[in-house]
Amino acid sequence: MLKIQNISKQYGIFSIRDVSFTVKKGEYFILLGVSGAGKSVVLEMIAGLIRPDAGNILLEGRDITHEKIQGRGIGLVFQDYAVFPHLTVRENVGYSLRSSHLSHVQKKKMIRDVAVKMNIDHLLDRRPSTLSGGEQQRVALARTLVQNPEILLLDEPLSSLDSKLRSDIRSLLRKINREGQTVIHVTHDYEEAIALADTIAVMNDGEIIQCGTPEEVFAHPRSEFVAHFIGIRNFYRATVVTEDQWDMAVVGDNCRIRLGPGPHSATGFVLIGSNDIILSRTAFDSSATNVFRGVVREIVPTRSGMEVNVDAGFPLFALITAPSLEHLGIKEGSDIFVTFKATSVRFIPA
């Protein structure tokens, strides 16, 4: 278990202020926030590259706040991979083992084992300049994992990859975590956070402003910043069933939301944009395939319009203009029909 206790760091006019959180053994923990929020600074303090001005960092009850980098048992993978261009993949992966007292045979086996795990064993004699971005990321991961770190720190590991490579590396990170590796991952991408995290801590301006499971953070934002940052109020954990050849996400009180073209995994998360939801007092013919009858529970003015909270067996938040609200005659307690297209539903695998 890693405990961060009230760590602070001053950088001119910017500061990290009283940051505290706990990462359980085997957990996938994500620090989520916009660029400049202080996420990478926190990561570097955990790694030992930066010393906090105040606070403590405890690993399995041991205070490592002022311990040297080499003695922390923590591995860091940088955003730009930082592989050595003049070394082969084999030499890159084994670089951290150079000063160890292991035999040549032991080192060779450890390099081979982690290379197989990262699916780069066929690249061991290549130079980094001949590798794709995804392959270089795997090399950087292998170089860190060969040390068997207690905590794996990842600084924006997917930001420079295209969508296909991001998906591949995301699957690899899930696999590493499922095998027991504790991970702390910094990102600005909320979809990335949803797909990977057990726990998400949202950072802004040097402070953690909300921490919890993906459901807690995305379905129940506790500040205007978090709500604005994620941009989505309709967020649900779902299981997927097939009915009449269509994939349906089961949410809330056994409500079924038709999904767009698949395939889809058995479990995951459903996101629906508030602007994609149409409200009407009566049912009407439409190409939209998701129609629910509900009751208006709350109407809240926002900067972007009027947010209408509808109980349709699960909570739905629709965003409409004030004139539209008046034209429809919608009030709290009104019966209402909620309509949205299957293509408006985004499914993220769990």
GROMACS .gro file of C-alpha atoms in nm:
model
  350
    1MET     CA    1   0.000   0.000   0.000
    2LEU     CA    2   0.118   0.350  -0.089
    3LYS     CA    3   0.011   0.645   0.126
    4ILE     CA    4   0.058   1.004   0.016
    5GLN     CA    5   0.012   1.230   0.318
    6ASN     CA    6  -0.031   1.606   0.269
    7ILE     CA    7   0.256   1.652   0.025
    8SER     CA    8   0.317   2.008  -0.093
    9LYS     CA    9   0.562   2.170  -0.334
   10GLN     CA   10   0.606   2.535  -0.430
   11TYR     CA   11   0.716   2.636  -0.783
   12GLY     CA   12   0.705   3.014  -0.810
   13ILE     CA   13   0.337   3.106  -0.838
   14PHE     CA   14   0.231   2.742  -0.885
   15SER     CA   15   0.210   2.494  -0.599
   16ILE     CA   16   0.105   2.143  -0.508
   17ARG     CA   17  -0.105   2.179  -0.192
   18ASP     CA   18  -0.176   1.913   0.071
   19VAL     CA   19  -0.221   1.625  -0.173
   20SER     CA   20  -0.326   1.303   0.002
   21PHE     CA   21  -0.446   0.968  -0.130
   22THR     CA   22  -0.397   0.595  -0.076
   23VAL     CA   23  -0.323   0.334  -0.340
   24LYS     CA   24  -0.398  -0.024  -0.242
   25LYS     CA   25  -0.178  -0.312  -0.348
   26GLY     CA   26  -0.282  -0.435  -0.692
   27GLU     CA   27  -0.493  -0.125  -0.763
   28TYR     CA   28  -0.503   0.071  -1.089
   29PHE     CA   29  -0.504   0.433  -0.971
   30ILE     CA   30  -0.538   0.722  -1.216
   31LEU     CA   31  -0.452   1.089  -1.162
   32LEU     CA   32  -0.680   1.272  -1.405
   33GLY     CA   33  -0.669   1.638  -1.494
   34VAL     CA   34  -0.596   1.904  -1.753
   35SER     CA   35  -0.240   1.991  -1.854
   36GLY     CA   36  -0.067   2.195  -1.585
   37ALA     CA   37  -0.279   2.057  -1.301
   38GLY     CA   38   0.029   1.916  -1.123
   39LYS     CA   39  -0.022   1.545  -1.197
   40SER     CA   40   0.329   1.476  -1.326
   41VAL     CA   41   0.486   1.667  -1.036
   42VAL     CA   42   0.307   1.436  -0.791
   43LEU     CA   43   0.427   1.135  -0.991
   44GLU     CA   44   0.787   1.259  -0.984
   45MET     CA   45   0.770   1.316  -0.608
   46ILE     CA   46   0.655   0.956  -0.561
   47ALA     CA   47   0.940   0.838  -0.785
   48GLY     CA   48   1.197   1.045  -0.595
   49LEU     CA   49   1.293   1.280  -0.877
   50ILE     CA   50   1.151   1.576  -0.681
   51ARG     CA   51   1.152   1.624  -0.304
   52PRO     CA   52   0.832   1.761  -0.149
   53ASP     CA   53   0.854   2.072   0.069
   54ALA     CA   54   0.620   1.910   0.319
   55GLY     CA   55   0.432   1.585   0.374
   56ASN     CA   56   0.524   1.218   0.365
   57ILE     CA   57   0.526   0.927   0.121
   58LEU     CA   58   0.484   0.584   0.279
   59LEU     CA   59   0.525   0.252   0.098
   60GLU     CA   60   0.409  -0.053   0.295
   61GLY     CA   61   0.446   0.155   0.611
   62ARG     CA   62   0.803   0.260   0.526
   63ASP     CA   63   0.871   0.633   0.493
   64ILE     CA   64   1.042   0.680   0.155
   65THR     CA   65   0.996   1.059   0.134
   66HIS     CA   66   1.370   1.128   0.137
   67GLU     CA   67   1.497   0.791   0.018
   68LYS     CA   68   1.710   0.766  -0.294
   69ILE     CA   69   1.540   0.674  -0.620
   70GLN     CA   70   1.718   0.340  -0.642
   71GLY     CA   71   1.597   0.224  -0.302
   72ARG     CA   72   1.228   0.301  -0.339
   73GLY     CA   73   1.114  -0.004  -0.532
   74ILE     CA   74   0.925   0.221  -0.772
   75GLY     CA   75   0.948   0.225  -1.153
   76LEU     CA   76   0.864   0.524  -1.374
   77VAL     CA   77   0.783   0.519  -1.746
   78PHE     CA   78   0.813   0.863  -1.903
   79GLN     CA   79   0.572   1.012  -2.155
   80ASP     CA   80   0.837   1.020  -2.430
   81TYR     CA   81   0.957   0.661  -2.354
   82ALA     CA   82   1.320   0.779  -2.300
   83VAL     CA   83   1.467   0.464  -2.459
   84PHE     CA   84   1.839   0.483  -2.534
   85PRO     CA   85   1.883   0.518  -2.914
   86HIS     CA   86   2.240   0.380  -2.916
   87LEU     CA   87   2.142   0.055  -2.741
   88THR     CA   88   1.955  -0.246  -2.877
   89VAL     CA   89   1.616  -0.340  -2.733
   90ARG     CA   90   1.788  -0.615  -2.532
   91GLU     CA   91   2.037  -0.366  -2.387
   92ASN     CA   92   1.761  -0.113  -2.314
   93VAL     CA   93   1.551  -0.369  -2.126
   94GLY     CA   94   1.848  -0.494  -1.928
   95TYR     CA   95   1.995  -0.152  -1.854
   96SER     CA   96   1.870  -0.136  -1.494
   97LEU     CA   97   2.021  -0.480  -1.423
   98ARG     CA   98   2.376  -0.371  -1.505
   99SER     CA   99   2.468  -0.286  -1.148
  100SER     CA  100   2.291  -0.585  -0.993
  101HIS     CA  101   2.474  -0.887  -0.855
  102LEU     CA  102   2.279  -1.130  -1.071
  103SER     CA  103   2.462  -1.372  -1.295
  104HIS     CA  104   2.466  -1.330  -1.671
  105VAL     CA  105   2.234  -1.628  -1.705
  106GLN     CA  106   1.984  -1.481  -1.457
  107LYS     CA  107   1.985  -1.143  -1.631
  108LYS     CA  108   1.940  -1.305  -1.971
  109LYS     CA  109   1.641  -1.502  -1.843
  110MET     CA  110   1.479  -1.196  -1.681
  111ILE     CA  111   1.518  -0.995  -2.002
  112ARG     CA  112   1.374  -1.277  -2.211
  113ASP     CA  113   1.080  -1.332  -1.972
  114VAL     CA  114   0.973  -0.967  -1.964
  115ALA     CA  115   1.025  -0.934  -2.341
  116VAL     CA  116   0.789  -1.227  -2.399
  117LYS     CA  117   0.539  -1.070  -2.160
  118MET     CA  118   0.555  -0.742  -2.353
  119ASN     CA  119   0.553  -0.923  -2.690
  120ILE     CA  120   0.884  -0.773  -2.798
  121ASP     CA  121   1.102  -1.085  -2.777
  122HIS     CA  122   1.132  -1.082  -3.159
  123LEU     CA  123   1.271  -0.725  -3.142
  124LEU     CA  124   1.552  -0.779  -2.891
  125ASP     CA  125   1.833  -0.722  -3.143
  126ARG     CA  126   1.673  -0.416  -3.306
  127ARG     CA  127   1.754  -0.048  -3.243
  128PRO     CA  128   1.482   0.190  -3.115
  129SER     CA  129   1.497   0.396  -3.436
  130THR     CA  130   1.352   0.099  -3.628
  131LEU     CA  131   1.053   0.058  -3.392
  132SER     CA  132   0.703   0.202  -3.402
  133GLY     CA  133   0.573   0.421  -3.119
  134GLY     CA  134   0.381   0.130  -2.971
  135GLU     CA  135   0.688  -0.094  -2.982
  136GLN     CA  136   0.901   0.174  -2.813
  137GLN     CA  137   0.636   0.207  -2.541
  138ARG     CA  138   0.653  -0.169  -2.482
  139VAL     CA  139   1.032  -0.147  -2.457
  140ALA     CA  140   1.003   0.133  -2.199
  141LEU     CA  141   0.753  -0.074  -2.000
  142ALA     CA  142   0.974  -0.382  -2.018
  143ARG     CA  143   1.279  -0.186  -1.901
  144THR     CA  144   1.086  -0.075  -1.593
  145LEU     CA  145   0.906  -0.404  -1.521
  146VAL     CA  146   1.227  -0.608  -1.534
  147GLN     CA  147   1.311  -0.444  -1.199
  148ASN     CA  148   0.994  -0.594  -1.042
  149PRO     CA  149   0.882  -0.257  -0.899
  150GLU     CA  150   0.628  -0.250  -0.618
  151ILE     CA  151   0.462   0.048  -0.788
  152LEU     CA  152   0.458   0.120  -1.162
  153LEU     CA  153   0.426   0.492  -1.245
  154LEU     CA  154   0.303   0.589  -1.593
  155ASP     CA  155   0.319   0.949  -1.718
  156GLU     CA  156   0.069   0.995  -2.007
  157PRO     CA  157   0.168   0.658  -2.159
  158LEU     CA  158  -0.087   0.668  -2.443
  159SER     CA  159  -0.086   1.036  -2.540
  160SER     CA  160   0.147   1.009  -2.841
  161LEU     CA  161  -0.002   0.692  -2.989
  162ASP     CA  162  -0.269   0.656  -3.257
  163SER     CA  163  -0.606   0.500  -3.172
  164LYS     CA  164  -0.508   0.143  -3.270
  165LEU     CA  165  -0.185   0.151  -3.070
  166ARG     CA  166  -0.364   0.311  -2.774
  167SER     CA  167  -0.609   0.023  -2.771
  168ASP     CA  168  -0.323  -0.232  -2.782
  169ILE     CA  169  -0.125  -0.067  -2.501
  170ARG     CA  170  -0.442  -0.021  -2.295
  171SER     CA  171  -0.506  -0.396  -2.317
  172LEU     CA  172  -0.146  -0.462  -2.219
  173LEU     CA  173  -0.175  -0.233  -1.915
  174ARG     CA  174  -0.493  -0.412  -1.804
  175LYS     CA  175  -0.309  -0.743  -1.832
  176ILE     CA  176  -0.013  -0.617  -1.629
  177ASN     CA  177  -0.247  -0.490  -1.359
  178ARG     CA  178  -0.454  -0.811  -1.350
  179GLU     CA  179  -0.133  -1.002  -1.284
  180GLY     CA  180  -0.096  -0.805  -0.960
  181GLN     CA  181   0.108  -0.499  -1.057
  182THR     CA  182   0.008  -0.183  -0.870
  183VAL     CA  183  -0.018   0.108  -1.117
  184ILE     CA  184  -0.041   0.486  -1.083
  185HIS     CA  185  -0.122   0.640  -1.420
  186VAL     CA  186  -0.134   1.010  -1.512
  187THR     CA  187  -0.364   1.120  -1.795
  188HIS     CA  188  -0.584   1.405  -1.919
  189ASP     CA  189  -0.814   1.163  -2.109
  190TYR     CA  190  -1.130   1.072  -1.916
  191GLU     CA  191  -1.213   0.781  -2.151
  192GLU     CA  192  -0.871   0.636  -2.076
  193ALA     CA  193  -0.941   0.676  -1.706
  194ILE     CA  194  -1.281   0.506  -1.731
  195ALA     CA  195  -1.140   0.213  -1.927
  196LEU     CA  196  -0.854   0.140  -1.686
  197ALA     CA  197  -0.907   0.280  -1.337
  198ASP     CA  198  -1.019   0.118  -1.016
  199THR     CA  199  -0.988   0.462  -0.855
  200ILE     CA  200  -0.969   0.808  -1.011
  201ALA     CA  201  -0.833   1.122  -0.843
  202VAL     CA  202  -0.920   1.441  -1.032
  203MET     CA  203  -0.656   1.715  -1.000
  204ASN     CA  204  -0.688   2.084  -1.073
  205ASP     CA  205  -0.449   2.368  -0.995
  206GLY     CA  206  -0.228   2.161  -0.765
  207GLU     CA  207  -0.506   2.004  -0.560
  208ILE     CA  208  -0.708   1.682  -0.566
  209ILE     CA  209  -1.069   1.793  -0.588
  210GLN     CA  210  -1.244   1.456  -0.609
  211CYS     CA  211  -1.142   1.095  -0.562
  212GLY     CA  212  -1.343   0.776  -0.601
  213THR     CA  213  -1.446   0.496  -0.834
  214PRO     CA  214  -1.524   0.585  -1.197
  215GLU     CA  215  -1.895   0.565  -1.116
  216GLU     CA  216  -1.860   0.802  -0.821
  217VAL     CA  217  -1.653   1.057  -1.010
  218PHE     CA  218  -1.834   1.055  -1.345
  219ALA     CA  219  -2.192   1.001  -1.230
  220HIS     CA  220  -2.170   1.227  -0.926
  221PRO     CA  221  -1.924   1.511  -0.987
  222ARG     CA  222  -1.882   1.707  -0.667
  223SER     CA  223  -1.771   2.036  -0.819
  224GLU     CA  224  -1.842   2.254  -1.120
  225PHE     CA  225  -1.489   2.189  -1.245
  226VAL     CA  226  -1.529   1.810  -1.247
  227ALA     CA  227  -1.868   1.836  -1.416
  228HIS     CA  228  -1.729   2.072  -1.680
  229PHE     CA  229  -1.411   1.870  -1.726
  230ILE     CA  230  -1.584   1.540  -1.794
  231GLY     CA  231  -1.862   1.706  -1.993
  232ILE     CA  232  -2.098   1.414  -1.940
  233ARG     CA  233  -2.364   1.358  -1.676
  234ASN     CA  234  -2.512   1.038  -1.819
  235PHE     CA  235  -2.262   0.772  -1.717
  236TYR     CA  236  -2.360   0.416  -1.620
  237ARG     CA  237  -2.205   0.080  -1.552
  238ALA     CA  238  -2.373  -0.169  -1.783
  239THR     CA  239  -2.392  -0.533  -1.883
  240VAL     CA  240  -2.456  -0.618  -2.248
  241VAL     CA  241  -2.721  -0.859  -2.374
  242THR     CA  242  -2.829  -0.937  -2.730
  243GLU     CA  243  -3.195  -0.903  -2.828
  244ASP     CA  244  -3.323  -0.940  -3.186
  245GLN     CA  245  -2.964  -0.924  -3.312
  246TRP     CA  246  -2.904  -0.590  -3.137
  247ASP     CA  247  -2.668  -0.533  -2.847
  248MET     CA  248  -2.848  -0.380  -2.550
  249ALA     CA  249  -2.684  -0.221  -2.246
  250VAL     CA  250  -2.871  -0.308  -1.927
  251VAL     CA  251  -2.859  -0.022  -1.675
  252GLY     CA  252  -3.050   0.097  -1.370
  253ASP     CA  253  -3.377  -0.083  -1.296
  254ASN     CA  254  -3.328  -0.342  -1.573
  255CYS     CA  255  -3.358  -0.072  -1.842
  256ARG     CA  256  -3.224  -0.157  -2.186
  257ILE     CA  257  -3.038   0.093  -2.402
  258ARG     CA  258  -2.980  -0.003  -2.763
  259LEU     CA  259  -2.618   0.034  -2.868
  260GLY     CA  260  -2.473   0.127  -3.203
  261PRO     CA  261  -2.271  -0.115  -3.418
  262GLY     CA  262  -2.048  -0.351  -3.214
  263PRO     CA  263  -1.893  -0.575  -3.120
  264HIS     CA  264  -1.921  -0.495  -2.748
  265SER     CA  265  -1.774  -0.668  -2.445
  266ALA     CA  266  -1.999  -0.827  -2.182
  267THR     CA  267  -1.953  -0.543  -1.933
  268GLY     CA  268  -1.853  -0.181  -1.953
  269PHE     CA  269  -1.969   0.178  -1.922
  270VAL     CA  270  -2.232   0.373  -2.116
  271LEU     CA  271  -2.201   0.747  -2.180
  272ILE     CA  272  -2.471   0.964  -2.339
  273GLY     CA  273  -2.428   1.332  -2.415
  274SER     CA  274  -2.686   1.558  -2.252
  275ASN     CA  275  -2.721   1.746  -2.582
  276ASP     CA  276  -2.808   1.422  -2.763
  277ILE     CA  277  -3.129   1.368  -2.565
  278ILE     CA  278  -3.465   1.489  -2.702
  279LEU     CA  279  -3.753   1.564  -2.466
  280SER     CA  280  -4.121   1.560  -2.567
  281ARG     CA  281  -4.457   1.554  -2.391
  282THR     CA  282  -4.586   1.279  -2.624
  283ALA     CA  283  -4.424   0.992  -2.813
  284PHE     CA  284  -4.347   1.070  -3.177
  285ASP     CA  285  -4.213   0.888  -3.483
  286SER     CA  286  -3.837   0.917  -3.503
  287SER     CA  287  -3.531   0.732  -3.632
  288ALA     CA  288  -3.407   0.730  -3.273
  289THR     CA  289  -3.421   0.378  -3.129
  290ASN     CA  290  -3.407   0.458  -2.757
  291VAL     CA  291  -3.736   0.590  -2.618
  292PHE     CA  292  -3.815   0.598  -2.245
  293ARG     CA  293  -4.106   0.737  -2.049
  294GLY     CA  294  -4.012   0.913  -1.728
  295VAL     CA  295  -4.084   1.182  -1.473
  296VAL     CA  296  -3.903   1.515  -1.443
  297ARG     CA  297  -3.734   1.522  -1.103
  298GLU     CA  298  -3.540   1.847  -1.121
  299ILE     CA  299  -3.473   2.141  -1.352
  300VAL     CA  300  -3.147   2.330  -1.299
  301PRO     CA  301  -3.023   2.638  -1.489
  302THR     CA  302  -2.667   2.602  -1.621
  303ARG     CA  303  -2.434   2.815  -1.830
  304SER     CA  304  -2.526   2.608  -2.137
  305GLY     CA  305  -2.903   2.602  -2.088
  306MET     CA  306  -3.152   2.419  -1.868
  307GLU     CA  307  -3.055   2.077  -1.734
  308VAL     CA  308  -3.358   1.851  -1.693
  309ASN     CA  309  -3.315   1.548  -1.465
  310VAL     CA  310  -3.553   1.269  -1.568
  311ASP     CA  311  -3.619   0.946  -1.378
  312ALA     CA  312  -3.670   0.686  -1.652
  313GLY     CA  313  -3.584   0.382  -1.441
  314PHE     CA  314  -3.233   0.529  -1.440
  315PRO     CA  315  -3.135   0.897  -1.410
  316LEU     CA  316  -3.104   1.086  -1.739
  317PHE     CA  317  -2.985   1.445  -1.775
  318ALA     CA  318  -3.096   1.637  -2.083
  319LEU     CA  319  -2.977   1.984  -2.177
  320ILE     CA  320  -3.226   2.211  -2.356
  321THR     CA  321  -3.272   2.584  -2.405
  322ALA     CA  322  -3.491   2.795  -2.178
  323PRO     CA  323  -3.734   2.877  -2.467
  324SER     CA  324  -3.770   2.504  -2.544
  325LEU     CA  325  -3.842   2.433  -2.179
  326GLU     CA  326  -4.114   2.700  -2.178
  327HIS     CA  327  -4.258   2.582  -2.513
  328LEU     CA  328  -4.288   2.223  -2.388
  329GLY     CA  329  -4.437   2.333  -2.059
  330ILE     CA  330  -4.204   2.106  -1.865
  331LYS     CA  331  -4.210   2.134  -1.488
  332GLU     CA  332  -4.082   1.924  -1.202
  333GLY     CA  333  -4.319   1.628  -1.170
  334SER     CA  334  -4.418   1.633  -1.539
  335ASP     CA  335  -4.446   1.311  -1.735
  336ILE     CA  336  -4.198   1.319  -2.023
  337PHE     CA  337  -4.067   1.109  -2.311
  338VAL     CA  338  -3.691   1.083  -2.352
  339THR     CA  339  -3.549   0.994  -2.694
  340PHE     CA  340  -3.194   0.944  -2.824
  341LYS     CA  341  -3.023   0.756  -3.105
  342ALA     CA  342  -2.817   0.441  -3.061
  343THR     CA  343  -2.530   0.622  -3.233
  344SER     CA  344  -2.535   0.878  -2.949
  345VAL     CA  345  -2.454   0.606  -2.698
  346ARG     CA  346  -2.085   0.553  -2.635
  347PHE     CA  347  -1.977   0.221  -2.489
  348ILE     CA  348  -1.641   0.181  -2.317
  349PRO     CA  349  -1.535  -0.176  -2.227
  350ALA     CA  350  -1.469  -0.246  -1.861
   0.00000   0.00000   0.00000
